[in-house]
Amino acid sequence: MMSNKNQLNVKTSEDMTATELNIEADVVIIGSGAGGGISAYELAKAGKKVIILEAGPFVPSEKFTEMMAVSMATMYEGEGAQSNTDGDITVLQGRCVGGSTVVNAALCFRTPDYYLKKWGKEFGLTNLTPEVMLPYFEKVEKNLGITEVKPHETSSGAETIKKGLKALDIPLGLARRNIRDCAMTGFCFAGCKTDRKQSMMVTYLPWACNHGAEIYADTRVTKITAENGTAKGVNAEVIDPKTGVTKTRLSVKAPIVVLAAGPTGSPLLLQQSGLANSSGQVGKNFACHPSLSVTAIYEKKLNDFHGATHSLFDDRHTLPENGGWIQLNAVQDPVEASFMAEPGTGKPYVRYMQNYPNSTRLITLIHDKNVGEVTMENGYKEIRYQVDDEDFEAMKKGLKENARILFASGAKYLYLPTYDTQRINSVDEIDSVIDALENESARYRYTSFHPQGTCRMGADKSKTVVNPYGETHDIKNLYVVDASLLPTSIGYNPSETVYALASYIADHINEANPG
């Protein structure tokens, strides 16, 4: 297998010797994940000199350990501990070359027409019609190998859950993933050592570098610069990840700045730079698709360790008017299993982990309201977000269906993801146990992989941050291309939405800035 570094024109802090470095380019891109990677390729292919700045490290796939704890410490934002202010929702994001695409589950959904039409009606995004977006979905699906999971790729837990869906006459949804020839190791969240997952690190970024793009890892942007309402470039620091010491102060002069630092990073950088916030909406309207995993214990060993991370789903209730939740299966490694439930301490906990081979999980993920805010307080990032009361009621309905599916699949008993021990021992207990749950802070083990919404896109510059073509209302040639654009929560994994929007916005940038 060829080293990723041989494919990528990447410089790390180890490569930097100068204390100051000034670069001129046509485009500087902040972030190398879904939006940054696709923008880099599309703009470099058009002949532009592109510089990509990534705050996280460059970790080549041959150094992936396939150990969740190690991967979290090296390739996740906040070493995998990023959370809301209350500490009850873990907000997982990649922080490495390739961003979250390196450590996500590769699950892809097209943006439902429902949301494209809603955004047109409520936010003036009449340009993003289903007809306009269709070729962009088709393009990224082809480039990233987004296809339906194959029968031989489904995990044993998914096969078991299928029995529950069939018994309850629930239509089976088959996952679509950006993976080619899956090795079925089950380590998507730790990084795909075999390069089968089509992350930005093995697709769009090397393609961009083939057209002359350059990547600087370990490089934290401190300010976006602008003059007379037009973007001029960025100031950044190259930081030694071992010591935290700044090695090089870097400035990039570029007439086009593309912000792809993610829904927590992008608003903070705009706030720090004092830009693009005449609406007062930068950092607001945060949503994150909170999810809860119900762990089922069976009589027999499932050994649900291998296969597609996600194989199946039930989305009959995903749209808000239908309930606002989706069910997703997921393989679960021992690290995740150890904190997804509270079986008790001491011997009960040991018994729980001894039963790990007999377990699988089903995730209930909700379409949430955009009620959160991302700010910097006393030098620390704050994600101020609590699950809305109505959203919690949707979660409870989803958990009831989740439990019924698991029992119909043969589960002996279930663990709810609470910080106090909550077991459901039979179908007869489902309603009473879940009805008793209240929307309390710091009681549930929420996980989110889908932050979104903090630089909302729309036509009305008094209520949104970015215009319908990805450019900030206030600063010309400053674009945003990550999930912070999304005007509303979409209830599905947003990666393909970001892929398509970034591709669409890149076309607009090229049209507005030819040559």
Short mmCIF file of C-alpha atoms in Angstrom, two decimals:
data_model
loop_
_atom_site.label_atom_id
_atom_site.label_comp_id
_atom_site.label_asym_id
_atom_site.label_seq_id
_atom_site.Cartn_x
_atom_site.Cartn_y
_atom_site.Cartn_z
CA MET A 1 0.00 0.00 0.00
CA MET A 2 1.39 3.41 -0.98
CA SER A 3 1.94 5.81 1.91
CA ASN A 4 -0.64 8.61 2.08
CA LYS A 5 2.22 11.09 2.29
CA ASN A 6 3.43 9.95 -1.11
CA GLN A 7 0.02 10.91 -2.50
CA LEU A 8 -0.39 14.15 -0.55
CA ASN A 9 1.68 17.30 -0.80
CA VAL A 10 1.54 17.75 2.97
CA LYS A 11 3.84 19.60 5.35
CA THR A 12 3.70 19.03 9.10
CA SER A 13 5.28 20.91 11.99
CA GLU A 14 8.29 18.59 11.70
CA ASP A 15 8.92 19.92 8.19
CA MET A 16 8.87 23.56 9.27
CA THR A 17 12.13 25.35 10.10
CA ALA A 18 11.42 29.03 9.44
CA THR A 19 9.92 31.10 12.26
CA GLU A 20 7.87 33.07 9.74
CA LEU A 21 6.46 32.08 6.38
CA ASN A 22 4.48 34.23 3.94
CA ILE A 23 2.64 32.56 1.07
CA GLU A 24 0.60 33.91 -1.80
CA ALA A 25 -2.12 31.84 -3.42
CA ASP A 26 -5.37 32.12 -5.34
CA VAL A 27 -7.35 30.30 -2.64
CA VAL A 28 -6.73 29.43 0.99
CA ILE A 29 -8.96 26.74 2.50
CA ILE A 30 -9.34 26.38 6.26
CA GLY A 31 -9.98 22.73 7.06
CA SER A 32 -9.45 19.54 5.07
CA GLY A 33 -12.61 17.54 5.76
CA ALA A 34 -15.67 17.00 3.58
CA GLY A 35 -16.15 20.59 2.48
CA GLY A 36 -12.49 21.56 2.42
CA GLY A 37 -11.34 18.50 0.50
CA ILE A 38 -13.93 18.77 -2.23
CA SER A 39 -13.41 22.54 -2.59
CA ALA A 40 -9.64 22.03 -2.85
CA TYR A 41 -9.95 19.61 -5.74
CA GLU A 42 -12.59 21.49 -7.69
CA LEU A 43 -10.73 24.81 -7.38
CA ALA A 44 -7.26 23.39 -8.04
CA LYS A 45 -8.56 21.50 -11.06
CA ALA A 46 -9.73 24.83 -12.45
CA GLY A 47 -6.15 26.08 -12.37
CA LYS A 48 -6.11 27.95 -9.06
CA LYS A 49 -3.19 27.79 -6.65
CA VAL A 50 -4.75 26.28 -3.53
CA ILE A 51 -3.36 26.20 0.02
CA ILE A 52 -5.13 23.99 2.60
CA LEU A 53 -4.58 24.65 6.30
CA GLU A 54 -5.50 21.89 8.75
CA ALA A 55 -5.33 22.40 12.53
CA GLY A 56 -5.08 18.69 13.20
CA PRO A 57 -2.20 16.29 12.55
CA PHE A 58 -1.43 14.26 9.48
CA VAL A 59 -1.84 10.59 10.42
CA PRO A 60 -1.14 8.27 7.47
CA SER A 61 -3.39 5.25 7.28
CA GLU A 62 -0.49 2.85 7.80
CA LYS A 63 -0.23 4.33 11.32
CA PHE A 64 -3.90 3.80 12.20
CA THR A 65 -3.98 1.52 15.23
CA GLU A 66 -7.58 0.27 14.86
CA MET A 67 -7.89 1.05 18.57
CA MET A 68 -10.73 3.45 19.35
CA ALA A 69 -9.11 5.02 22.41
CA VAL A 70 -5.88 5.75 20.55
CA SER A 71 -7.70 7.13 17.52
CA MET A 72 -9.82 9.42 19.68
CA ALA A 73 -6.72 10.83 21.33
CA THR A 74 -4.98 11.53 18.02
CA MET A 75 -7.61 12.19 15.34
CA TYR A 76 -10.67 13.61 17.13
CA GLU A 77 -11.47 17.14 18.23
CA GLY A 78 -10.76 17.51 21.93
CA GLU A 79 -9.30 13.98 21.99
CA GLY A 80 -12.84 12.68 21.58
CA ALA A 81 -14.07 14.55 24.66
CA GLN A 82 -15.70 17.56 22.97
CA SER A 83 -19.12 18.01 24.53
CA ASN A 84 -21.85 20.49 25.23
CA THR A 85 -21.56 22.74 28.28
CA ASP A 86 -23.54 20.33 30.47
CA GLY A 87 -21.23 17.49 29.47
CA ASP A 88 -24.02 15.05 28.59
CA ILE A 89 -23.67 15.10 24.78
CA THR A 90 -20.37 13.98 23.31
CA VAL A 91 -19.94 15.87 20.02
CA LEU A 92 -17.58 13.81 17.89
CA GLN A 93 -15.62 15.48 15.08
CA GLY A 94 -12.46 14.54 13.26
CA ARG A 95 -9.41 16.75 13.74
CA CYS A 96 -6.80 15.52 11.29
CA VAL A 97 -5.96 15.73 7.61
CA GLY A 98 -9.20 14.53 6.01
CA GLY A 99 -11.29 15.66 8.98
CA SER A 100 -14.35 13.70 10.05
CA THR A 101 -14.36 11.76 6.77
CA VAL A 102 -11.40 9.77 8.15
CA VAL A 103 -13.21 8.67 11.33
CA ASN A 104 -16.89 8.64 10.46
CA ALA A 105 -19.00 5.58 9.63
CA ALA A 106 -19.16 6.45 5.90
CA LEU A 107 -22.97 6.43 5.93
CA CYS A 108 -24.45 8.63 3.18
CA PHE A 109 -27.93 9.93 2.43
CA ARG A 110 -28.98 12.40 -0.22
CA THR A 111 -30.61 15.49 1.23
CA PRO A 112 -34.34 14.72 1.12
CA ASP A 113 -36.36 16.87 -1.29
CA TYR A 114 -38.42 17.80 1.78
CA TYR A 115 -35.56 19.92 3.12
CA LEU A 116 -34.48 21.40 -0.19
CA LYS A 117 -38.04 22.62 -0.70
CA LYS A 118 -38.33 23.79 2.92
CA TRP A 119 -35.09 25.76 2.60
CA GLY A 120 -36.34 27.34 -0.61
CA LYS A 121 -39.60 28.40 0.99
CA GLU A 122 -38.35 29.46 4.43
CA PHE A 123 -34.80 30.64 3.72
CA GLY A 124 -34.92 31.83 0.11
CA LEU A 125 -32.64 29.03 -1.15
CA THR A 126 -34.69 28.69 -4.32
CA ASN A 127 -31.48 27.89 -6.23
CA LEU A 128 -31.03 24.58 -4.36
CA THR A 129 -33.89 22.72 -6.00
CA PRO A 130 -33.93 18.92 -6.21
CA GLU A 131 -33.35 19.25 -9.96
CA VAL A 132 -30.29 21.49 -9.49
CA MET A 133 -28.78 19.33 -6.76
CA LEU A 134 -29.35 15.95 -8.43
CA PRO A 135 -26.24 16.07 -10.66
CA TYR A 136 -24.12 17.05 -7.65
CA PHE A 137 -25.36 14.06 -5.67
CA GLU A 138 -24.69 11.83 -8.65
CA LYS A 139 -21.22 13.30 -9.12
CA VAL A 140 -20.03 12.81 -5.54
CA GLU A 141 -21.61 9.36 -5.39
CA LYS A 142 -19.59 8.31 -8.42
CA ASN A 143 -16.37 9.90 -7.18
CA LEU A 144 -16.67 8.44 -3.68
CA GLY A 145 -18.11 5.05 -4.55
CA ILE A 146 -21.32 5.64 -2.60
CA THR A 147 -23.30 2.42 -3.01
CA GLU A 148 -25.68 0.22 -1.07
CA VAL A 149 -24.20 -2.17 1.46
CA LYS A 150 -23.69 -5.66 0.00
CA PRO A 151 -25.29 -8.74 1.62
CA HIS A 152 -21.90 -10.18 2.58
CA GLU A 153 -20.93 -6.90 4.29
CA THR A 154 -23.72 -6.84 6.87
CA SER A 155 -22.68 -7.47 10.45
CA SER A 156 -24.06 -10.32 12.53
CA GLY A 157 -25.86 -7.81 14.74
CA ALA A 158 -27.54 -6.28 11.70
CA GLU A 159 -28.65 -9.72 10.55
CA THR A 160 -30.19 -10.26 13.98
CA ILE A 161 -31.95 -6.90 13.98
CA LYS A 162 -33.34 -7.68 10.52
CA LYS A 163 -35.36 -10.46 12.16
CA GLY A 164 -36.98 -7.89 14.44
CA LEU A 165 -37.81 -5.59 11.55
CA LYS A 166 -39.32 -8.47 9.62
CA ALA A 167 -41.33 -9.66 12.60
CA LEU A 168 -42.83 -6.18 13.02
CA ASP A 169 -43.35 -5.75 9.27
CA ILE A 170 -41.03 -2.73 9.16
CA PRO A 171 -39.49 -1.99 5.75
CA LEU A 172 -35.74 -2.57 5.68
CA GLY A 173 -33.53 0.35 4.73
CA LEU A 174 -30.09 -0.65 3.43
CA ALA A 175 -27.20 1.68 4.22
CA ARG A 176 -25.32 3.48 1.46
CA ARG A 177 -21.65 4.12 2.16
CA ASN A 178 -18.64 5.79 0.54
CA ILE A 179 -16.57 2.59 0.62
CA ARG A 180 -15.03 0.48 -2.12
CA ASP A 181 -14.54 -3.25 -1.47
CA CYS A 182 -15.12 -3.04 2.28
CA ALA A 183 -12.64 -5.09 4.33
CA MET A 184 -15.35 -5.49 7.00
CA THR A 185 -12.98 -4.85 9.91
CA GLY A 186 -15.57 -2.80 11.78
CA PHE A 187 -13.06 -0.04 12.61
CA CYS A 188 -14.58 2.87 10.69
CA PHE A 189 -14.54 5.12 13.76
CA ALA A 190 -10.84 4.43 14.31
CA GLY A 191 -9.83 5.10 10.69
CA CYS A 192 -9.77 2.65 7.81
CA LYS A 193 -6.29 1.13 7.74
CA THR A 194 -6.95 -0.54 4.38
CA ASP A 195 -7.98 2.73 2.67
CA ARG A 196 -11.27 1.16 1.56
CA LYS A 197 -13.27 4.01 3.08
CA GLN A 198 -13.24 6.79 0.51
CA SER A 199 -12.32 9.59 2.89
CA MET A 200 -10.96 12.92 1.71
CA MET A 201 -7.48 11.68 2.60
CA VAL A 202 -7.57 9.01 -0.12
CA THR A 203 -9.77 10.78 -2.72
CA TYR A 204 -10.28 14.50 -3.13
CA LEU A 205 -7.16 15.66 -1.25
CA PRO A 206 -4.65 13.64 -3.29
CA TRP A 207 -6.59 14.60 -6.44
CA ALA A 208 -6.25 18.26 -5.40
CA CYS A 209 -2.52 17.81 -4.74
CA ASN A 210 -2.17 16.28 -8.18
CA HIS A 211 -3.30 19.68 -9.46
CA GLY A 212 -0.76 21.54 -7.33
CA ALA A 213 -2.60 22.05 -4.02
CA GLU A 214 -0.49 22.15 -0.85
CA ILE A 215 -1.57 21.01 2.61
CA TYR A 216 -0.19 22.37 5.88
CA ALA A 217 -1.09 20.17 8.87
CA ASP A 218 -0.67 21.17 12.55
CA THR A 219 -1.66 24.66 11.37
CA ARG A 220 -4.20 26.64 13.37
CA VAL A 221 -5.71 29.68 11.71
CA THR A 222 -5.96 32.57 14.18
CA LYS A 223 -7.56 35.22 11.99
CA ILE A 224 -9.21 35.71 8.63
CA THR A 225 -8.12 39.05 7.18
CA ALA A 226 -10.29 41.38 5.12
CA GLU A 227 -10.12 44.91 3.73
CA ASN A 228 -13.01 47.06 2.56
CA GLY A 229 -15.44 44.17 2.87
CA THR A 230 -13.35 41.73 0.83
CA ALA A 231 -11.37 38.71 2.02
CA LYS A 232 -7.58 39.03 1.81
CA GLY A 233 -6.21 35.86 3.42
CA VAL A 234 -5.43 34.39 6.83
CA ASN A 235 -2.93 34.43 9.68
CA ALA A 236 -2.02 31.10 11.22
CA GLU A 237 0.36 29.29 13.55
CA VAL A 238 2.12 26.00 12.89
CA ILE A 239 2.16 24.24 16.26
CA ASP A 240 4.31 21.32 17.39
CA PRO A 241 1.67 18.83 18.58
CA LYS A 242 4.11 17.26 21.06
CA THR A 243 4.96 20.46 22.91
CA GLY A 244 2.19 22.89 21.97
CA VAL A 245 4.86 25.42 21.01
CA THR A 246 4.35 27.61 17.94
CA LYS A 247 7.12 26.82 15.45
CA THR A 248 6.11 29.06 12.56
CA ARG A 249 3.89 32.07 12.12
CA LEU A 250 2.25 31.68 8.75
CA SER A 251 0.36 34.17 6.64
CA VAL A 252 -1.40 33.38 3.40
CA LYS A 253 -2.46 36.18 1.08
CA ALA A 254 -5.30 34.99 -1.14
CA PRO A 255 -8.22 36.78 -2.77
CA ILE A 256 -10.53 33.84 -1.98
CA VAL A 257 -10.91 32.33 1.50
CA VAL A 258 -12.90 29.13 1.95
CA LEU A 259 -13.92 28.30 5.52
CA ALA A 260 -14.38 24.60 6.22
CA ALA A 261 -13.45 24.32 9.89
CA GLY A 262 -16.69 22.61 10.88
CA PRO A 263 -19.79 23.79 12.73
CA THR A 264 -17.87 24.44 15.95
CA GLY A 265 -14.65 25.76 14.41
CA SER A 266 -16.00 27.98 11.63
CA PRO A 267 -18.20 30.24 13.80
CA LEU A 268 -15.46 30.65 16.40
CA LEU A 269 -12.99 31.74 13.72
CA LEU A 270 -15.46 34.28 12.34
CA GLN A 271 -16.08 35.57 15.86
CA GLN A 272 -12.36 35.73 16.56
CA SER A 273 -11.79 37.61 13.29
CA GLY A 274 -14.70 39.99 13.89
CA LEU A 275 -16.19 39.19 10.49
CA ALA A 276 -19.47 38.26 8.79
CA ASN A 277 -21.72 38.77 11.80
CA SER A 278 -23.89 41.79 11.02
CA SER A 279 -26.87 39.45 11.47
CA GLY A 280 -25.72 38.38 14.92
CA GLN A 281 -26.28 34.79 13.82
CA VAL A 282 -22.70 33.49 13.76
CA GLY A 283 -22.52 30.56 16.17
CA LYS A 284 -26.28 30.42 16.69
CA ASN A 285 -28.81 27.83 15.43
CA PHE A 286 -26.62 24.89 16.44
CA ALA A 287 -28.13 21.42 16.03
CA CYS A 288 -26.43 18.07 16.39
CA HIS A 289 -28.78 15.08 15.92
CA PRO A 290 -28.49 13.75 19.48
CA SER A 291 -28.58 9.96 19.51
CA LEU A 292 -29.02 7.29 22.16
CA SER A 293 -27.90 3.68 21.73
CA VAL A 294 -29.97 0.89 23.25
CA THR A 295 -27.82 -2.15 24.01
CA ALA A 296 -29.49 -5.55 23.67
CA ILE A 297 -28.22 -8.74 25.32
CA TYR A 298 -28.99 -12.11 23.69
CA GLU A 299 -28.78 -15.73 24.79
CA LYS A 300 -26.20 -16.55 22.14
CA LYS A 301 -22.99 -14.90 21.08
CA LEU A 302 -23.39 -12.51 18.13
CA ASN A 303 -19.75 -11.43 17.93
CA ASP A 304 -20.96 -8.25 16.30
CA PHE A 305 -17.44 -6.96 15.76
CA HIS A 306 -17.02 -7.08 11.99
CA GLY A 307 -18.84 -5.95 8.88
CA ALA A 308 -20.27 -2.62 7.83
CA THR A 309 -20.39 -0.17 10.75
CA HIS A 310 -23.93 0.65 9.64
CA SER A 311 -25.84 -1.91 7.57
CA LEU A 312 -29.49 -0.98 7.96
CA PHE A 313 -31.91 1.71 9.02
CA ASP A 314 -35.60 2.42 9.53
CA ASP A 315 -36.50 5.94 8.38
CA ARG A 316 -40.29 5.78 8.30
CA HIS A 317 -40.43 8.42 11.04
CA THR A 318 -37.42 10.60 10.17
CA LEU A 319 -39.20 13.66 8.81
CA PRO A 320 -40.46 15.97 11.59
CA GLU A 321 -44.09 15.53 10.59
CA ASN A 322 -43.70 11.74 10.91
CA GLY A 323 -42.10 11.79 14.34
CA GLY A 324 -38.55 13.07 13.86
CA TRP A 325 -36.37 10.03 14.54
CA ILE A 326 -34.43 7.36 12.65
CA GLN A 327 -33.19 3.93 13.76
CA LEU A 328 -29.68 2.82 12.75
CA ASN A 329 -27.81 -0.34 13.63
CA ALA A 330 -24.11 -0.03 14.47
CA VAL A 331 -21.32 -2.40 15.36
CA GLN A 332 -19.85 -1.54 18.74
CA ASP A 333 -16.25 -2.00 19.82
CA PRO A 334 -15.39 -2.70 23.48
CA VAL A 335 -14.51 0.93 24.22
CA GLU A 336 -17.90 2.13 23.03
CA ALA A 337 -19.68 -0.73 24.77
CA SER A 338 -18.02 0.22 28.04
CA PHE A 339 -19.63 3.67 28.15
CA MET A 340 -22.88 3.29 26.19
CA ALA A 341 -24.76 1.84 29.16
CA GLU A 342 -24.68 1.88 32.96
CA PRO A 343 -24.97 -1.68 34.23
CA GLY A 344 -23.64 -0.75 37.67
CA THR A 345 -20.18 -0.97 39.17
CA GLY A 346 -18.03 -3.86 40.31
CA LYS A 347 -19.40 -7.31 39.54
CA PRO A 348 -22.45 -6.07 37.54
CA TYR A 349 -20.14 -4.08 35.30
CA VAL A 350 -17.81 -7.04 34.82
CA ARG A 351 -20.79 -9.26 33.92
CA TYR A 352 -21.96 -6.65 31.44
CA MET A 353 -18.60 -6.58 29.68
CA GLN A 354 -18.38 -10.39 29.79
CA ASN A 355 -21.69 -10.40 27.89
CA TYR A 356 -20.29 -8.00 25.30
CA PRO A 357 -20.03 -10.78 22.63
CA ASN A 358 -23.76 -11.42 23.20
CA SER A 359 -24.72 -7.81 22.51
CA THR A 360 -25.60 -5.47 19.71
CA ARG A 361 -27.05 -1.98 19.65
CA LEU A 362 -29.64 0.02 17.81
CA ILE A 363 -29.32 3.80 17.67
CA THR A 364 -32.21 6.23 17.88
CA LEU A 365 -31.19 9.55 16.31
CA ILE A 366 -33.49 12.55 16.35
CA HIS A 367 -34.12 15.46 14.03
CA ASP A 368 -33.55 18.25 16.55
CA LYS A 369 -34.40 21.92 16.67
CA ASN A 370 -31.62 24.45 16.08
CA VAL A 371 -31.60 25.68 19.68
CA GLY A 372 -27.87 25.74 20.48
CA GLU A 373 -25.03 28.25 20.26
CA VAL A 374 -21.26 27.96 19.89
CA THR A 375 -19.18 30.69 21.54
CA MET A 376 -15.78 31.30 23.11
CA GLU A 377 -15.91 32.01 26.84
CA ASN A 378 -12.74 32.94 28.73
CA GLY A 379 -10.61 31.30 26.08
CA TYR A 380 -12.63 28.06 26.02
CA LYS A 381 -15.06 26.79 23.40
CA GLU A 382 -18.60 26.53 24.71
CA ILE A 383 -21.31 24.49 22.99
CA ARG A 384 -24.44 25.71 24.71
CA TYR A 385 -27.06 23.16 23.81
CA GLN A 386 -29.71 21.20 25.66
CA VAL A 387 -32.17 18.80 24.10
CA ASP A 388 -35.46 20.59 23.52
CA ASP A 389 -38.47 19.23 25.44
CA GLU A 390 -40.43 18.42 22.29
CA ASP A 391 -37.36 16.75 20.80
CA PHE A 392 -37.02 14.63 23.92
CA GLU A 393 -40.60 13.41 23.51
CA ALA A 394 -39.69 12.40 19.94
CA MET A 395 -36.66 10.58 21.34
CA LYS A 396 -38.86 8.65 23.77
CA LYS A 397 -41.18 7.53 20.97
CA GLY A 398 -38.14 6.47 18.96
CA LEU A 399 -36.71 4.57 21.93
CA LYS A 400 -39.97 2.66 22.32
CA GLU A 401 -39.82 1.54 18.70
CA ASN A 402 -36.12 0.77 19.13
CA ALA A 403 -36.88 -1.49 22.10
CA ARG A 404 -39.70 -3.29 20.30
CA ILE A 405 -37.44 -4.04 17.34
CA LEU A 406 -34.72 -5.45 19.61
CA PHE A 407 -37.11 -7.65 21.57
CA ALA A 408 -38.70 -8.86 18.32
CA SER A 409 -35.19 -9.85 17.19
CA GLY A 410 -34.76 -12.12 20.21
CA ALA A 411 -33.15 -9.91 22.86
CA LYS A 412 -33.32 -11.15 26.48
CA TYR A 413 -33.14 -7.68 28.00
CA LEU A 414 -32.04 -4.15 27.15
CA TYR A 415 -29.87 -1.45 28.71
CA LEU A 416 -30.92 2.14 28.25
CA PRO A 417 -28.09 4.70 27.85
CA THR A 418 -28.56 6.43 31.19
CA TYR A 419 -26.14 7.32 33.98
CA ASP A 420 -28.29 5.36 36.43
CA THR A 421 -28.99 1.70 35.77
CA GLN A 422 -32.07 1.35 33.53
CA ARG A 423 -32.93 -2.10 32.21
CA ILE A 424 -35.97 -3.19 30.25
CA ASN A 425 -36.58 -6.89 30.84
CA SER A 426 -39.57 -7.54 28.60
CA VAL A 427 -41.82 -6.01 25.97
CA ASP A 428 -44.42 -5.39 28.67
CA GLU A 429 -42.05 -2.97 30.45
CA ILE A 430 -41.22 -0.78 27.44
CA ASP A 431 -43.94 1.82 27.83
CA SER A 432 -43.74 2.17 31.60
CA VAL A 433 -39.94 2.45 31.74
CA ILE A 434 -39.59 4.89 28.85
CA ASP A 435 -42.66 6.96 29.79
CA ALA A 436 -40.98 7.59 33.15
CA LEU A 437 -37.93 9.18 31.51
CA GLU A 438 -37.72 12.96 31.89
CA ASN A 439 -35.69 15.52 29.97
CA GLU A 440 -33.03 16.01 32.61
CA SER A 441 -29.57 17.44 32.16
CA ALA A 442 -26.63 15.04 32.52
CA ARG A 443 -28.73 11.88 32.81
CA TYR A 444 -28.37 10.36 29.35
CA ARG A 445 -25.37 9.16 27.38
CA TYR A 446 -25.98 11.14 24.22
CA THR A 447 -23.62 10.97 21.27
CA SER A 448 -23.55 13.29 18.28
CA PHE A 449 -21.52 12.90 15.10
CA HIS A 450 -23.52 15.55 13.22
CA PRO A 451 -22.99 19.13 14.44
CA GLN A 452 -24.54 21.62 12.03
CA GLY A 453 -26.16 24.99 11.54
CA THR A 454 -23.90 27.69 13.09
CA CYS A 455 -23.34 29.74 9.90
CA ARG A 456 -26.81 29.41 8.49
CA MET A 457 -27.32 29.83 4.74
CA GLY A 458 -30.14 31.97 3.36
CA ALA A 459 -31.20 34.93 1.25
CA ASP A 460 -32.06 37.30 4.12
CA LYS A 461 -28.78 38.80 5.34
CA SER A 462 -30.41 40.01 8.56
CA LYS A 463 -31.22 36.43 9.61
CA THR A 464 -28.45 34.34 8.05
CA VAL A 465 -24.65 34.40 7.70
CA VAL A 466 -24.08 33.02 4.20
CA ASN A 467 -25.87 33.74 0.93
CA PRO A 468 -27.45 31.06 -1.32
CA TYR A 469 -24.11 30.51 -3.08
CA GLY A 470 -21.98 29.97 0.02
CA GLU A 471 -20.48 33.47 0.23
CA THR A 472 -20.86 35.40 3.49
CA HIS A 473 -23.28 38.30 3.23
CA ASP A 474 -20.81 40.76 4.74
CA ILE A 475 -17.43 39.79 3.25
CA LYS A 476 -16.97 39.26 -0.45
CA ASN A 477 -14.96 36.16 -1.49
CA LEU A 478 -15.26 34.60 1.98
CA TYR A 479 -17.09 31.30 1.54
CA VAL A 480 -18.33 28.63 3.97
CA VAL A 481 -18.57 25.01 2.79
CA ASP A 482 -19.14 22.82 5.85
CA ALA A 483 -22.21 21.62 7.77
CA SER A 484 -22.53 24.95 9.55
CA LEU A 485 -24.32 26.09 6.36
CA LEU A 486 -27.37 23.92 6.92
CA PRO A 487 -30.39 26.12 7.72
CA THR A 488 -32.10 23.33 9.66
CA SER A 489 -31.33 19.93 11.06
CA ILE A 490 -31.93 17.30 8.38
CA GLY A 491 -32.44 14.14 10.43
CA TYR A 492 -30.01 12.11 8.32
CA ASN A 493 -26.22 11.84 8.30
CA PRO A 494 -25.22 15.15 6.66
CA SER A 495 -21.98 14.06 4.96
CA GLU A 496 -23.41 13.67 1.45
CA THR A 497 -25.26 16.96 1.85
CA VAL A 498 -21.93 18.65 2.61
CA TYR A 499 -20.21 16.85 -0.29
CA ALA A 500 -22.87 18.07 -2.72
CA LEU A 501 -23.09 21.63 -1.37
CA ALA A 502 -19.30 22.03 -1.40
CA SER A 503 -19.20 20.84 -5.00
CA TYR A 504 -22.01 23.25 -5.92
CA ILE A 505 -20.33 26.20 -4.17
CA ALA A 506 -16.97 25.39 -5.80
CA ASP A 507 -18.64 25.63 -9.20
CA HIS A 508 -20.00 29.05 -8.23
CA ILE A 509 -16.56 30.22 -7.06
CA ASN A 510 -15.00 29.09 -10.34
CA GLU A 511 -17.71 30.83 -12.36
CA ALA A 512 -17.30 34.06 -10.38
CA ASN A 513 -13.49 33.88 -10.52
CA PRO A 514 -12.47 32.34 -13.85
CA GLY A 515 -8.87 31.76 -14.87
#
